[in-house]
C-alpha cells in the first residue's frame, strides 16, 4: 500500500512553493548583509525540510537535489566555504532549477527522472573543488532567454480570459455528468485530458496576472519620508518580502489599507524625537513592513516601535459607543478588545480619533480586505509599539474551495481558511454558557453552525448520528462550522455579487457544472457576525 | 477511549500526512508539536499512548527530546520517524528506549504496522 500521492501532491507543492519563496528572499538578504549565521541556518533548515518532505512522498530525485543544495549550506554553516558571488549565483540557479522540477511534477504528476545539470556544480562546491565558475557562467548564459518580445496587455483582457476558463470548467463538469449516463471510456479519457489542458491554461493565466509586492512597497519610502516631515517625526522604514508575487487585483486592493496603516503609525504611533529621547528610545522611530507567504496566503506585517494602543481607552470607547457591553468586555482578552477598533461605527462618535488616532477608518480598512477574502488583526503594547497583520489571498479570480451542503444549498469555504475536517459524535459536543464547543488538538474550539449564522436556524445536533465540522483558521484563531454534508474540493471562478453586496457573510458566487449556484462564504465575516450576535469570541 | 497519538515533526506537511493515515485507520491524533520544546510541554498534558518523533529537527534533536522524555516518563512509547541514511541516529534512539522506527518514504502500511505493533489496534476497547 504505497502513499496515495495524488492526495498529498497539491499540499506538497504549495508548501515547496512557499519554501522556495522564503529561500529566494533569504538568499537575497544574505547577499546584502554577507554570511549571516542565523540566515544560513534558516536556509539550511528549509532545504532540509524540502528534502524530508520530498523523501516522505517518495520523490527521490527532488529529495536528492534538495540534498545537494543543503550540502552547500552545510559548508557555509560550518564556515568551510565563503559566500562568494559565484556561490550565490550557483544557488540561485539551483533554486530556479528546483522550481522547474516542481512545475514538471505539477504538470505530469511524476517527478523528472534526472537531476538538473547544475547538480554537478553543487557537488563540486560541496567537495571543495574549484574550477566550476566558468562552467556556471556558461550555463547561465545559455539560460538567458531573449526578452525582446514582451507584450503589455490590459488587465480586463486577462479578466475575460479567467471568465472563459470558468465557463470551460463548468462545461467540462457538464460533460462529465452526461457521461455518467453514457458511460464511454473514450469520452472519459478525453474529458480528463481536456481538464488537464484547461488546468495548465489556468495556471499560465494566473501566472501572467502576478505582480510583485514591490509595485506597492517601492513607493513607500518616499511617502513615509514626506509624512514624517509633515508631522515632524523621524522615521526609519525597513521593508522585506517585496519579491512576493500576488494577483494584480489583490495588490490593487491592499494598497489603500497599507498606506492608511502607515499614515496612522507615523502620525499617532511614533512619538516625536524629543519625547522618544525622554522615554529612553532612539529619537528615530522604526517602522517595519514585512511580507511572507503563509499557507497559501500572504501575510503583511506592519509594525512600529511607537506609543502603542491603550486597551483601557478602547474599552471606554467601545462602551460609550455601545459596541460591546461591560459583561462581554470582561470576558474578552486584551487582544480581542484591541481588535474592536475594526468594528463599524468605532470611529463615528466624537473623541475617538484621540485614541492614538487608530480608530480612523479602520472599519473601512477591514471591509476592503474581507471583500477579497483577506483579513486584518492588530497587536499592541503600550510604550512598545503596534503591529498590524494583513492576510491577503494570492489570487481572487479563482478560489480553491471546499464545498458543503447546508439546508439544501451549496456553500463554499475558501480552502485557505480550512484547517481540518472532522466528524464528531453529538456526545463530543459540549455546551457551556449556551455556546457549543469541541476538543481539537487539546484545545476547546467554539462550534458555530452555518445554517444558524446565515439564517438563524438552530442546529439539532442530538438527532444526528454524527456532526460534520469544518475547522477554520482565520488569523490564527480556530472555529468549527457544522454543515449538513461535506461535498468535495473544487476550483471556483468567482463572480462578484452586486445584488448581495450587503450580505457581508458571502464574498462571491460561482456556478457548478450542474448549473447550481454556489455561494462563497467570507469566513471572517461569519465569525464576526456570530460573535456579535452571541458572545462567542 | 481509543488509542491516542501525538506527532512531533518540524515539517507541517509530514504531520498532515501522518495525521491522515492514523485517523483513517481509527486512531485519535490528540496533538502535534513542531519542535522538541513544545513536545515536552504538551506530552504530560496530553498523555498520549504513543509519540511519533522526527529524528532530525532544528531546535532540539529528536534524540535529545527522547532522552529528556524517557527520563521523566520511563513508560513513554516513542516511534521514531527517520529517513534513509540515519541508521546511527536510529540505533542511538532505540538504545535510549524508542519502541520502534519508520523510514521515509512514508507508507501507510509501514506506519500502521509499527503503530499497531507498539500500542495495538485503534479500537481495542472502544466502539
mmCIF file with all atom_site columns, C-alpha atoms in Angstrom, chain A residues 155-236:
data_model
loop_
_atom_site.group_PDB
_atom_site.id
_atom_site.type_symbol
_atom_site.label_atom_id
_atom_site.label_alt_id
_atom_site.label_comp_id
_atom_site.label_asym_id
_atom_site.label_entity_id
_atom_site.label_seq_id
_atom_site.pdbx_PDB_ins_code
_atom_site.Cartn_x
_atom_site.Cartn_y
_atom_site.Cartn_z
_atom_site.occupancy
_atom_site.B_iso_or_equiv
_atom_site.pdbx_formal_charge
_atom_site.auth_seq_id
_atom_site.auth_comp_id
_atom_site.auth_asym_id
_atom_site.auth_atom_id
_atom_site.pdbx_PDB_model_num
ATOM 1  C CA . UNK A 1 155 ? -5.887  43.765 -17.196 1.00 0.00 ? 155 UNK A CA 1
ATOM 2  C CA . UNK A 1 156 ? -9.511  43.480 -18.329 1.00 0.00 ? 156 UNK A CA 1
ATOM 3  C CA . UNK A 1 157 ? -8.465  41.205 -21.183 1.00 0.00 ? 157 UNK A CA 1
ATOM 4  C CA . UNK A 1 158 ? -6.879  38.875 -18.683 1.00 0.00 ? 158 UNK A CA 1
ATOM 5  C CA . UNK A 1 159 ? -10.050 39.112 -16.590 1.00 0.00 ? 159 UNK A CA 1
ATOM 6  C CA . UNK A 1 160 ? -12.115 37.955 -19.524 1.00 0.00 ? 160 UNK A CA 1
ATOM 7  C CA . UNK A 1 161 ? -9.723  35.041 -20.109 1.00 0.00 ? 161 UNK A CA 1
ATOM 8  C CA . UNK A 1 162 ? -10.278 33.958 -16.500 1.00 0.00 ? 162 UNK A CA 1
ATOM 9  C CA . UNK A 1 163 ? -14.030 34.116 -17.043 1.00 0.00 ? 163 UNK A CA 1
ATOM 10 C CA . UNK A 1 164 ? -13.690 31.946 -20.137 1.00 0.00 ? 164 UNK A CA 1
ATOM 11 C CA . UNK A 1 165 ? -11.697 29.394 -18.165 1.00 0.00 ? 165 UNK A CA 1
ATOM 12 C CA . UNK A 1 166 ? -14.550 29.378 -15.676 1.00 0.00 ? 166 UNK A CA 1
ATOM 13 C CA . UNK A 1 167 ? -17.012 28.656 -18.475 1.00 0.00 ? 167 UNK A CA 1
ATOM 14 C CA . UNK A 1 168 ? -14.770 25.864 -19.748 1.00 0.00 ? 168 UNK A CA 1
ATOM 15 C CA . UNK A 1 169 ? -14.562 24.268 -16.308 1.00 0.00 ? 169 UNK A CA 1
ATOM 16 C CA . UNK A 1 170 ? -18.346 24.380 -15.967 1.00 0.00 ? 170 UNK A CA 1
ATOM 17 C CA . UNK A 1 171 ? -18.814 22.764 -19.358 1.00 0.00 ? 171 UNK A CA 1
ATOM 18 C CA . UNK A 1 172 ? -16.277 20.058 -18.608 1.00 0.00 ? 172 UNK A CA 1
ATOM 19 C CA . UNK A 1 173 ? -18.255 19.228 -15.471 1.00 0.00 ? 173 UNK A CA 1
ATOM 20 C CA . UNK A 1 174 ? -21.407 19.084 -17.613 1.00 0.00 ? 174 UNK A CA 1
ATOM 21 C CA . UNK A 1 175 ? -19.710 16.662 -19.993 1.00 0.00 ? 175 UNK A CA 1
ATOM 22 C CA . UNK A 1 176 ? -18.687 14.527 -17.046 1.00 0.00 ? 176 UNK A CA 1
ATOM 23 C CA . UNK A 1 177 ? -22.261 14.381 -15.846 1.00 0.00 ? 177 UNK A CA 1
ATOM 24 C CA . UNK A 1 178 ? -23.541 13.435 -19.293 1.00 0.00 ? 178 UNK A CA 1
ATOM 25 C CA . UNK A 1 179 ? -21.013 10.672 -19.450 1.00 0.00 ? 179 UNK A CA 1
ATOM 26 C CA . UNK A 1 180 ? -22.310 9.230  -16.212 1.00 0.00 ? 180 UNK A CA 1
ATOM 27 C CA . UNK A 1 181 ? -25.326 8.214  -18.320 1.00 0.00 ? 181 UNK A CA 1
ATOM 28 C CA . UNK A 1 182 ? -23.385 7.282  -21.445 1.00 0.00 ? 182 UNK A CA 1
ATOM 29 C CA . UNK A 1 183 ? -20.518 5.539  -19.700 1.00 0.00 ? 183 UNK A CA 1
ATOM 30 C CA . UNK A 1 184 ? -17.955 5.779  -22.502 1.00 0.00 ? 184 UNK A CA 1
ATOM 31 C CA . UNK A 1 185 ? -14.380 5.008  -21.567 1.00 0.00 ? 185 UNK A CA 1
ATOM 32 C CA . UNK A 1 186 ? -13.024 7.041  -24.507 1.00 0.00 ? 186 UNK A CA 1
ATOM 33 C CA . UNK A 1 187 ? -15.109 10.063 -23.649 1.00 0.00 ? 187 UNK A CA 1
ATOM 34 C CA . UNK A 1 188 ? -13.955 9.820  -20.049 1.00 0.00 ? 188 UNK A CA 1
ATOM 35 C CA . UNK A 1 189 ? -10.293 9.839  -21.088 1.00 0.00 ? 189 UNK A CA 1
ATOM 36 C CA . UNK A 1 190 ? -10.833 12.785 -23.424 1.00 0.00 ? 190 UNK A CA 1
ATOM 37 C CA . UNK A 1 191 ? -12.627 14.737 -20.712 1.00 0.00 ? 191 UNK A CA 1
ATOM 38 C CA . UNK A 1 192 ? -9.849  14.195 -18.212 1.00 0.00 ? 192 UNK A CA 1
ATOM 39 C CA . UNK A 1 193 ? -7.288  15.166 -20.826 1.00 0.00 ? 193 UNK A CA 1
ATOM 40 C CA . UNK A 1 194 ? -9.284  18.319 -21.524 1.00 0.00 ? 194 UNK A CA 1
ATOM 41 C CA . UNK A 1 195 ? -9.406  19.062 -17.799 1.00 0.00 ? 195 UNK A CA 1
ATOM 42 C CA . UNK A 1 196 ? -5.617  18.849 -17.607 1.00 0.00 ? 196 UNK A CA 1
ATOM 43 C CA . UNK A 1 197 ? -5.197  21.225 -20.542 1.00 0.00 ? 197 UNK A CA 1
ATOM 44 C CA . UNK A 1 198 ? -7.600  23.756 -19.043 1.00 0.00 ? 198 UNK A CA 1
ATOM 45 C CA . UNK A 1 199 ? -5.830  23.475 -15.717 1.00 0.00 ? 199 UNK A CA 1
ATOM 46 C CA . UNK A 1 200 ? -2.438  24.203 -17.349 1.00 0.00 ? 200 UNK A CA 1
ATOM 47 C CA . UNK A 1 201 ? -4.033  27.083 -19.189 1.00 0.00 ? 201 UNK A CA 1
ATOM 48 C CA . UNK A 1 202 ? -5.439  28.422 -15.953 1.00 0.00 ? 202 UNK A CA 1
ATOM 49 C CA . UNK A 1 203 ? -2.042  28.111 -14.296 1.00 0.00 ? 203 UNK A CA 1
ATOM 50 C CA . UNK A 1 204 ? -0.397  30.166 -17.038 1.00 0.00 ? 204 UNK A CA 1
ATOM 51 C CA . UNK A 1 205 ? -3.019  32.919 -16.904 1.00 0.00 ? 205 UNK A CA 1
ATOM 52 C CA . UNK A 1 206 ? -2.769  33.124 -13.134 1.00 0.00 ? 206 UNK A CA 1
ATOM 53 C CA . UNK A 1 207 ? 0.990   33.399 -13.501 1.00 0.00 ? 207 UNK A CA 1
ATOM 54 C CA . UNK A 1 208 ? 0.680   36.233 -16.033 1.00 0.00 ? 208 UNK A CA 1
ATOM 55 C CA . UNK A 1 209 ? -1.529  38.167 -13.624 1.00 0.00 ? 209 UNK A CA 1
ATOM 56 C CA . UNK A 1 210 ? 1.061   38.102 -10.847 1.00 0.00 ? 210 UNK A CA 1
ATOM 57 C CA . UNK A 1 211 ? 2.889   41.269 -9.894  1.00 0.00 ? 211 UNK A CA 1
ATOM 58 C CA . UNK A 1 212 ? 5.467   41.605 -7.111  1.00 0.00 ? 212 UNK A CA 1
ATOM 59 C CA . UNK A 1 213 ? 4.605   43.467 -3.913  1.00 0.00 ? 213 UNK A CA 1
ATOM 60 C CA . UNK A 1 214 ? 7.495   45.751 -4.868  1.00 0.00 ? 214 UNK A CA 1
ATOM 61 C CA . UNK A 1 215 ? 4.971   47.584 -7.055  1.00 0.00 ? 215 UNK A CA 1
ATOM 62 C CA . UNK A 1 216 ? 3.463   48.963 -3.802  1.00 0.00 ? 216 UNK A CA 1
ATOM 63 C CA . UNK A 1 217 ? 6.429   48.699 -1.459  1.00 0.00 ? 217 UNK A CA 1
ATOM 64 C CA . UNK A 1 218 ? 8.752   50.695 -3.720  1.00 0.00 ? 218 UNK A CA 1
ATOM 65 C CA . UNK A 1 219 ? 6.504   53.740 -3.325  1.00 0.00 ? 219 UNK A CA 1
ATOM 66 C CA . UNK A 1 220 ? 6.526   53.646 0.443   1.00 0.00 ? 220 UNK A CA 1
ATOM 67 C CA . UNK A 1 221 ? 9.964   55.029 1.435   1.00 0.00 ? 221 UNK A CA 1
ATOM 68 C CA . UNK A 1 222 ? 9.242   58.324 -0.306  1.00 0.00 ? 222 UNK A CA 1
ATOM 69 C CA . UNK A 1 223 ? 5.735   58.509 1.127   1.00 0.00 ? 223 UNK A CA 1
ATOM 70 C CA . UNK A 1 224 ? 6.928   57.766 4.652   1.00 0.00 ? 224 UNK A CA 1
ATOM 71 C CA . UNK A 1 225 ? 9.608   60.397 4.340   1.00 0.00 ? 225 UNK A CA 1
ATOM 72 C CA . UNK A 1 226 ? 7.061   63.035 3.271   1.00 0.00 ? 226 UNK A CA 1
ATOM 73 C CA . UNK A 1 227 ? 4.538   62.257 6.020   1.00 0.00 ? 227 UNK A CA 1
ATOM 74 C CA . UNK A 1 228 ? 7.283   62.101 8.652   1.00 0.00 ? 228 UNK A CA 1
ATOM 75 C CA . UNK A 1 229 ? 8.478   65.520 7.597   1.00 0.00 ? 229 UNK A CA 1
ATOM 76 C CA . UNK A 1 230 ? 4.952   66.970 7.800   1.00 0.00 ? 230 UNK A CA 1
ATOM 77 C CA . UNK A 1 231 ? 4.442   65.500 11.243  1.00 0.00 ? 231 UNK A CA 1
ATOM 78 C CA . UNK A 1 232 ? 7.936   66.474 12.397  1.00 0.00 ? 232 UNK A CA 1
ATOM 79 C CA . UNK A 1 233 ? 8.803   62.887 13.227  1.00 0.00 ? 233 UNK A CA 1
ATOM 80 C CA . UNK A 1 234 ? 11.927  60.927 12.429  1.00 0.00 ? 234 UNK A CA 1
ATOM 81 C CA . UNK A 1 235 ? 11.198  57.534 10.923  1.00 0.00 ? 235 UNK A CA 1
ATOM 82 C CA . UNK A 1 236 ? 13.275  54.729 9.518   1.00 0.00 ? 236 UNK A CA 1
#
